[in-house]
Amino acid sequence: MILFHSLLAYDYPLIPKAVGAKTHCFFGAPEVMDERNNGNMVNSCFVNMGTSYLVIDSGPTYLYALTAYKKMKEIENLPISFVINTHTHDDHWLGNSYYDSIDVKIIGSNAFKNMFKEEKTRMQKRITAEAFKKTTQIFPSIYVKEKMTLTINNRKVLIKSINKKAHTQSDLLIYIPKYATVFAGDLVFNDRLPSIRDGNIFNWLEALDEIREMKVEYVVGGHGVQVDSNSIDMTYNYLHELKTRVSSSLEEGIEIGDVVESVVMNKYKNVNFYKDIHRQNVAIVYQMLEWGE
Ligand SMILES: [Zn+2]
């Protein structure tokens, strides 16, 4: 028997996990996107607002989003009021193409306005065509400039743009006071080392300070399964130590090449991606400090 592989749709192995009484998240693997995980390396969450779901990040593909919503309907069959994209990295929003096909309104940072559709996104280049099937680049249609408040079934959802480059130029915080929950997107990683490539370490730490001062029970990041109020610690402590150590090396007049060699942070060497991105992070922070960015 011949299997026409391209006719079969990839089936994402998605299992919803409860975060408190009102939220379920699909937690991605602590990996980079590839042909094995097909982009299932990012978090996507559904908040039960009583009469609808609010979706935080739509995931990496059309099929992923379709499967996630199907699983959620098995728990409670509710429509979706809105999808919110935490930032512009494609693993967090390519699932918009599914939600758009069922007429759900999508909210995202003003920064999406300046984005153009790429010939092929990073996701499309790295995962199988089968998993990427039906995925198109759909940007949000409602933009958050600074702040926005949604009231869904008498429950407030406060959306705040960080408004300066932190993890990216487009980070949103989504805070639901009634559920004591904040969604922080990729400002919070807790199962892999954060990359500073598209960000700014000073503003990132400032944004984390802001989250730290919020009186919440749950802080849900864009990657990683830890969701208690300490879930920001790994990212915070790493960035803080990195900034401190690179700046004292710079003050001592050590050259960038030597700083990259000497700022070894053994505490984090078993964290995923340390080997791949730590040295790059050191170099980026050195250059930022040197230029006073
Ligand atoms: Zn990101």
Coordinates of C-alpha atoms and ligand atoms in Angstrom, one line a residue:
M1 CA 0.0 0.0 0.0
I2 CA 1.3 3.4 -0.9
L3 CA 0.8 6.2 1.6
F4 CA 0.4 9.6 0.1
H5 CA 2.1 11.3 2.9
S6 CA 1.4 14.8 1.7
L7 CA -2.3 14.2 1.9
L8 CA -2.2 13.4 5.6
A9 CA -2.3 16.3 8.0
Y10 CA 0.1 16.4 10.8
D11 CA -1.5 15.7 14.1
Y12 CA -0.1 17.8 17.0
P13 CA 0.1 15.9 20.3
L14 CA -1.5 18.7 22.3
I15 CA -2.6 18.3 25.9
P16 CA -4.2 21.2 27.8
K17 CA -2.8 21.8 31.3
A18 CA -4.7 23.7 34.0
V19 CA -3.2 26.9 35.3
G20 CA -5.4 27.9 38.3
A21 CA -9.2 27.4 37.9
K22 CA -9.8 29.5 34.8
T23 CA -6.9 28.9 32.4
H24 CA -5.6 26.1 30.3
C25 CA -2.2 26.2 28.5
F26 CA -0.6 24.1 25.9
F27 CA 3.1 24.2 26.9
G28 CA 5.6 23.8 24.1
A29 CA 8.8 21.7 24.3
P30 CA 12.0 23.5 25.5
E31 CA 13.5 23.3 21.9
V32 CA 13.9 25.3 18.8
M33 CA 11.4 24.9 16.0
D34 CA 12.2 21.9 13.9
E35 CA 10.7 19.1 11.8
R36 CA 10.1 16.9 14.8
N37 CA 8.2 19.4 17.1
N38 CA 6.7 21.3 14.1
G39 CA 6.7 24.5 16.1
N40 CA 5.2 23.0 19.2
M41 CA 7.8 24.7 21.3
V42 CA 5.8 27.7 22.4
N43 CA 3.0 28.3 24.9
S44 CA -0.6 29.0 23.9
C45 CA -3.3 29.6 26.6
F46 CA -7.1 29.7 26.8
V47 CA -8.7 31.8 29.5
N48 CA -12.2 30.9 30.4
M49 CA -14.0 34.2 30.7
G50 CA -17.3 32.6 31.6
T51 CA -19.0 32.8 28.2
S52 CA -16.0 32.7 25.9
Y53 CA -12.4 31.9 25.7
L54 CA -9.7 34.5 25.5
V55 CA -6.7 33.1 23.7
I56 CA -3.2 34.3 24.5
D57 CA -0.9 33.5 21.5
S58 CA -2.2 31.4 18.7
G59 CA 0.8 29.1 18.3
P60 CA 3.0 28.2 15.3
T61 CA 0.6 27.0 12.6
Y62 CA -3.1 26.8 11.4
L63 CA -3.2 23.1 12.3
Y64 CA -1.8 23.7 15.8
A65 CA -4.4 26.3 16.5
L66 CA -7.2 24.2 15.1
T67 CA -6.1 21.2 17.3
A68 CA -5.7 23.4 20.4
Y69 CA -9.2 24.8 20.1
K70 CA -10.7 21.3 19.4
K71 CA -9.1 20.1 22.7
M72 CA -10.5 23.1 24.6
K73 CA -14.0 22.5 23.2
E74 CA -13.9 19.0 24.8
I75 CA -13.4 20.7 28.2
E76 CA -16.0 23.4 27.6
N77 CA -17.6 24.3 24.3
L78 CA -17.2 28.1 24.2
P79 CA -16.7 30.5 21.4
I80 CA -13.5 32.6 21.3
S81 CA -13.9 36.4 22.1
F82 CA -10.4 37.5 21.1
V83 CA -6.9 36.2 20.3
I84 CA -4.1 38.3 21.7
N85 CA -0.5 38.0 20.3
T86 CA 2.1 38.8 22.9
H87 CA 4.7 39.9 20.3
T88 CA 5.8 39.6 16.7
H89 CA 7.9 36.4 16.8
D90 CA 6.3 34.0 14.4
D91 CA 6.0 31.0 16.8
H92 CA 3.5 33.1 18.8
W93 CA 1.1 34.2 16.0
L94 CA 1.1 32.1 12.8
G95 CA -1.9 30.2 14.3
N96 CA -3.8 33.5 13.7
S97 CA -4.6 32.0 10.2
Y98 CA -6.9 29.5 11.8
Y99 CA -8.7 31.9 14.2
D100 CA -9.1 34.4 11.3
S101 CA -10.8 31.6 9.3
I102 CA -13.5 31.3 12.0
D103 CA -13.8 35.2 12.3
V104 CA -12.2 35.7 15.6
K105 CA -10.8 39.2 16.2
I106 CA -7.0 39.4 16.8
I107 CA -5.2 41.9 19.0
G108 CA -1.5 42.7 18.9
S109 CA 1.1 45.4 19.3
N110 CA 1.2 48.5 17.2
A111 CA 4.6 47.1 15.9
F112 CA 2.7 44.7 13.7
K113 CA 1.7 47.7 11.6
N114 CA 5.3 48.1 10.4
M115 CA 5.7 44.4 9.5
F116 CA 5.6 43.1 6.1
K117 CA 4.7 39.6 5.0
E118 CA 7.8 37.5 4.4
E119 CA 8.3 35.3 1.4
K120 CA 8.7 32.4 3.9
T121 CA 8.7 32.8 7.7
R122 CA 11.4 31.1 9.8
M123 CA 8.7 28.6 10.9
Q124 CA 7.9 27.6 7.3
K125 CA 11.5 27.1 6.5
R126 CA 12.1 24.9 9.5
I127 CA 9.1 22.6 9.9
T128 CA 7.4 20.1 7.6
A129 CA 5.1 21.3 4.8
E130 CA 2.5 18.9 6.2
A131 CA 2.4 20.7 9.6
F132 CA 2.5 24.1 7.9
K133 CA -0.5 23.3 5.7
K134 CA -3.1 26.1 5.4
T135 CA -0.9 28.5 7.5
T136 CA -0.8 32.0 6.2
Q137 CA 0.6 35.2 7.7
I138 CA -2.4 37.0 9.3
F139 CA -1.5 40.0 11.4
P140 CA -3.7 41.4 14.1
S141 CA -6.5 43.7 13.1
I142 CA -6.7 45.6 16.4
Y143 CA -3.5 47.3 17.5
V144 CA -2.4 48.2 21.0
K145 CA -0.5 51.5 21.1
E146 CA 0.0 51.9 24.8
K147 CA -2.9 50.5 26.8
M148 CA -6.2 48.8 26.1
T149 CA -8.9 47.5 28.4
L150 CA -11.3 44.8 27.3
T151 CA -14.3 43.9 29.4
I152 CA -15.4 40.4 28.7
N153 CA -18.5 39.2 30.6
N154 CA -17.8 41.8 33.3
R155 CA -14.2 40.7 33.7
K156 CA -11.5 43.2 32.9
V157 CA -8.5 42.4 30.7
L158 CA -5.7 45.0 30.9
I159 CA -3.3 45.0 28.0
K160 CA -0.2 47.1 28.2
S161 CA 2.5 47.7 25.6
I162 CA 6.0 47.8 27.1
N163 CA 6.5 50.4 24.3
K164 CA 10.2 50.1 24.1
K165 CA 12.5 47.4 23.0
A166 CA 12.6 44.7 25.8
H167 CA 12.4 41.1 24.5
T168 CA 11.3 42.7 21.2
Q169 CA 10.0 46.1 20.1
S170 CA 6.5 44.7 20.4
D171 CA 6.0 43.1 23.9
L172 CA 2.5 43.2 25.5
L173 CA 1.6 42.4 29.1
I174 CA -1.9 40.9 29.5
Y175 CA -3.2 41.2 33.1
I176 CA -6.5 39.7 34.3
P177 CA -7.0 41.0 37.8
K178 CA -10.0 38.8 38.7
Y179 CA -7.9 35.7 37.9
A180 CA -4.7 37.1 39.5
T181 CA -2.9 36.2 36.3
V182 CA -0.5 37.9 34.0
F183 CA 0.7 36.7 30.6
A184 CA 4.1 38.0 29.9
G185 CA 5.0 36.5 26.5
D186 CA 8.7 36.1 26.0
L187 CA 9.7 38.5 28.7
V188 CA 9.6 35.3 30.7
F189 CA 11.4 32.2 29.8
N190 CA 11.9 29.5 32.4
D191 CA 13.1 26.4 30.6
R192 CA 15.7 27.9 28.2
L193 CA 18.1 30.8 28.2
P194 CA 16.6 34.0 26.8
S195 CA 18.2 35.4 23.7
I196 CA 18.8 39.2 23.7
R197 CA 19.3 39.3 19.9
D198 CA 16.1 41.3 19.2
G199 CA 15.9 43.0 22.6
N200 CA 17.4 45.4 25.1
I201 CA 18.6 44.1 28.4
F202 CA 17.9 47.3 30.4
N203 CA 14.3 47.7 29.3
W204 CA 13.8 44.0 29.7
L205 CA 14.9 44.0 33.3
E206 CA 12.7 47.1 33.9
A207 CA 9.7 45.3 32.5
L208 CA 10.5 42.3 34.7
D209 CA 10.6 44.6 37.7
E210 CA 7.2 45.8 36.8
I211 CA 5.8 42.3 36.7
R212 CA 7.5 41.5 40.0
E213 CA 5.6 44.3 41.7
M214 CA 2.2 43.0 40.5
K215 CA 0.2 41.1 43.0
V216 CA -0.5 38.0 41.0
E217 CA -0.6 34.3 41.6
Y218 CA 0.2 33.3 38.1
V219 CA 2.9 34.6 35.7
V220 CA 2.7 32.7 32.4
G221 CA 5.7 33.1 30.0
G222 CA 6.0 32.4 26.3
H223 CA 8.2 29.4 26.9
G224 CA 8.4 27.1 29.9
V225 CA 5.9 25.4 32.2
Q226 CA 6.6 27.3 35.4
V227 CA 3.7 29.6 36.1
D228 CA 3.8 30.7 39.7
S229 CA 4.9 34.2 40.7
N230 CA 8.5 33.1 40.8
S231 CA 8.5 32.0 37.2
I232 CA 10.3 35.2 36.2
D233 CA 13.3 34.4 38.5
M234 CA 15.4 32.5 36.0
T235 CA 15.2 35.1 33.3
Y236 CA 15.6 38.0 35.8
N237 CA 18.5 36.6 37.6
Y238 CA 20.3 35.6 34.4
L239 CA 19.9 39.0 32.8
H240 CA 20.8 40.8 36.0
E241 CA 24.0 38.9 36.5
L242 CA 24.9 39.1 32.8
K243 CA 24.5 42.9 32.9
T244 CA 26.5 43.3 36.1
R245 CA 29.4 41.1 35.0
V246 CA 29.7 42.5 31.5
S247 CA 29.6 46.0 32.8
S248 CA 32.3 45.5 35.3
S249 CA 34.5 43.8 32.7
L250 CA 33.9 46.8 30.4
E251 CA 34.9 49.2 33.2
E252 CA 38.1 47.2 33.7
G253 CA 38.8 47.9 30.0
I254 CA 38.7 44.3 28.9
E255 CA 38.2 43.7 25.2
I256 CA 35.0 42.2 23.9
G257 CA 36.7 38.9 22.7
D258 CA 38.1 38.3 26.2
V259 CA 34.9 39.2 27.9
V260 CA 33.0 36.6 25.8
E261 CA 35.6 34.1 27.0
S262 CA 35.6 35.1 30.6
V263 CA 32.0 35.7 31.5
V264 CA 31.1 32.1 32.1
M265 CA 27.9 31.6 34.1
N266 CA 28.1 28.1 35.4
K267 CA 24.8 28.3 37.3
Y268 CA 23.1 28.3 33.9
K269 CA 25.2 25.9 32.0
N270 CA 22.7 23.2 32.2
V271 CA 19.8 25.4 31.1
N272 CA 18.7 24.7 27.5
F273 CA 20.5 26.8 24.8
Y274 CA 23.3 28.0 27.2
K275 CA 25.9 26.6 24.8
D276 CA 24.2 28.1 21.8
I277 CA 23.4 31.6 22.9
H278 CA 25.2 32.6 26.1
R279 CA 28.4 33.9 24.4
Q280 CA 26.3 35.7 21.8
N281 CA 24.3 37.3 24.7
V282 CA 27.6 38.5 26.3
A283 CA 28.7 40.1 23.0
I284 CA 25.4 41.8 22.5
V285 CA 25.3 43.2 26.0
Y286 CA 29.0 44.4 25.8
Q287 CA 28.2 46.3 22.6
M288 CA 25.0 47.8 24.1
L289 CA 26.9 49.0 27.2
E290 CA 29.7 50.3 25.1
W291 CA 27.4 52.4 23.0
G292 CA 25.3 53.4 25.9
E293 CA 22.2 52.1 24.3
Ligands
ZN1 ZN 9.9 35.7 21.2

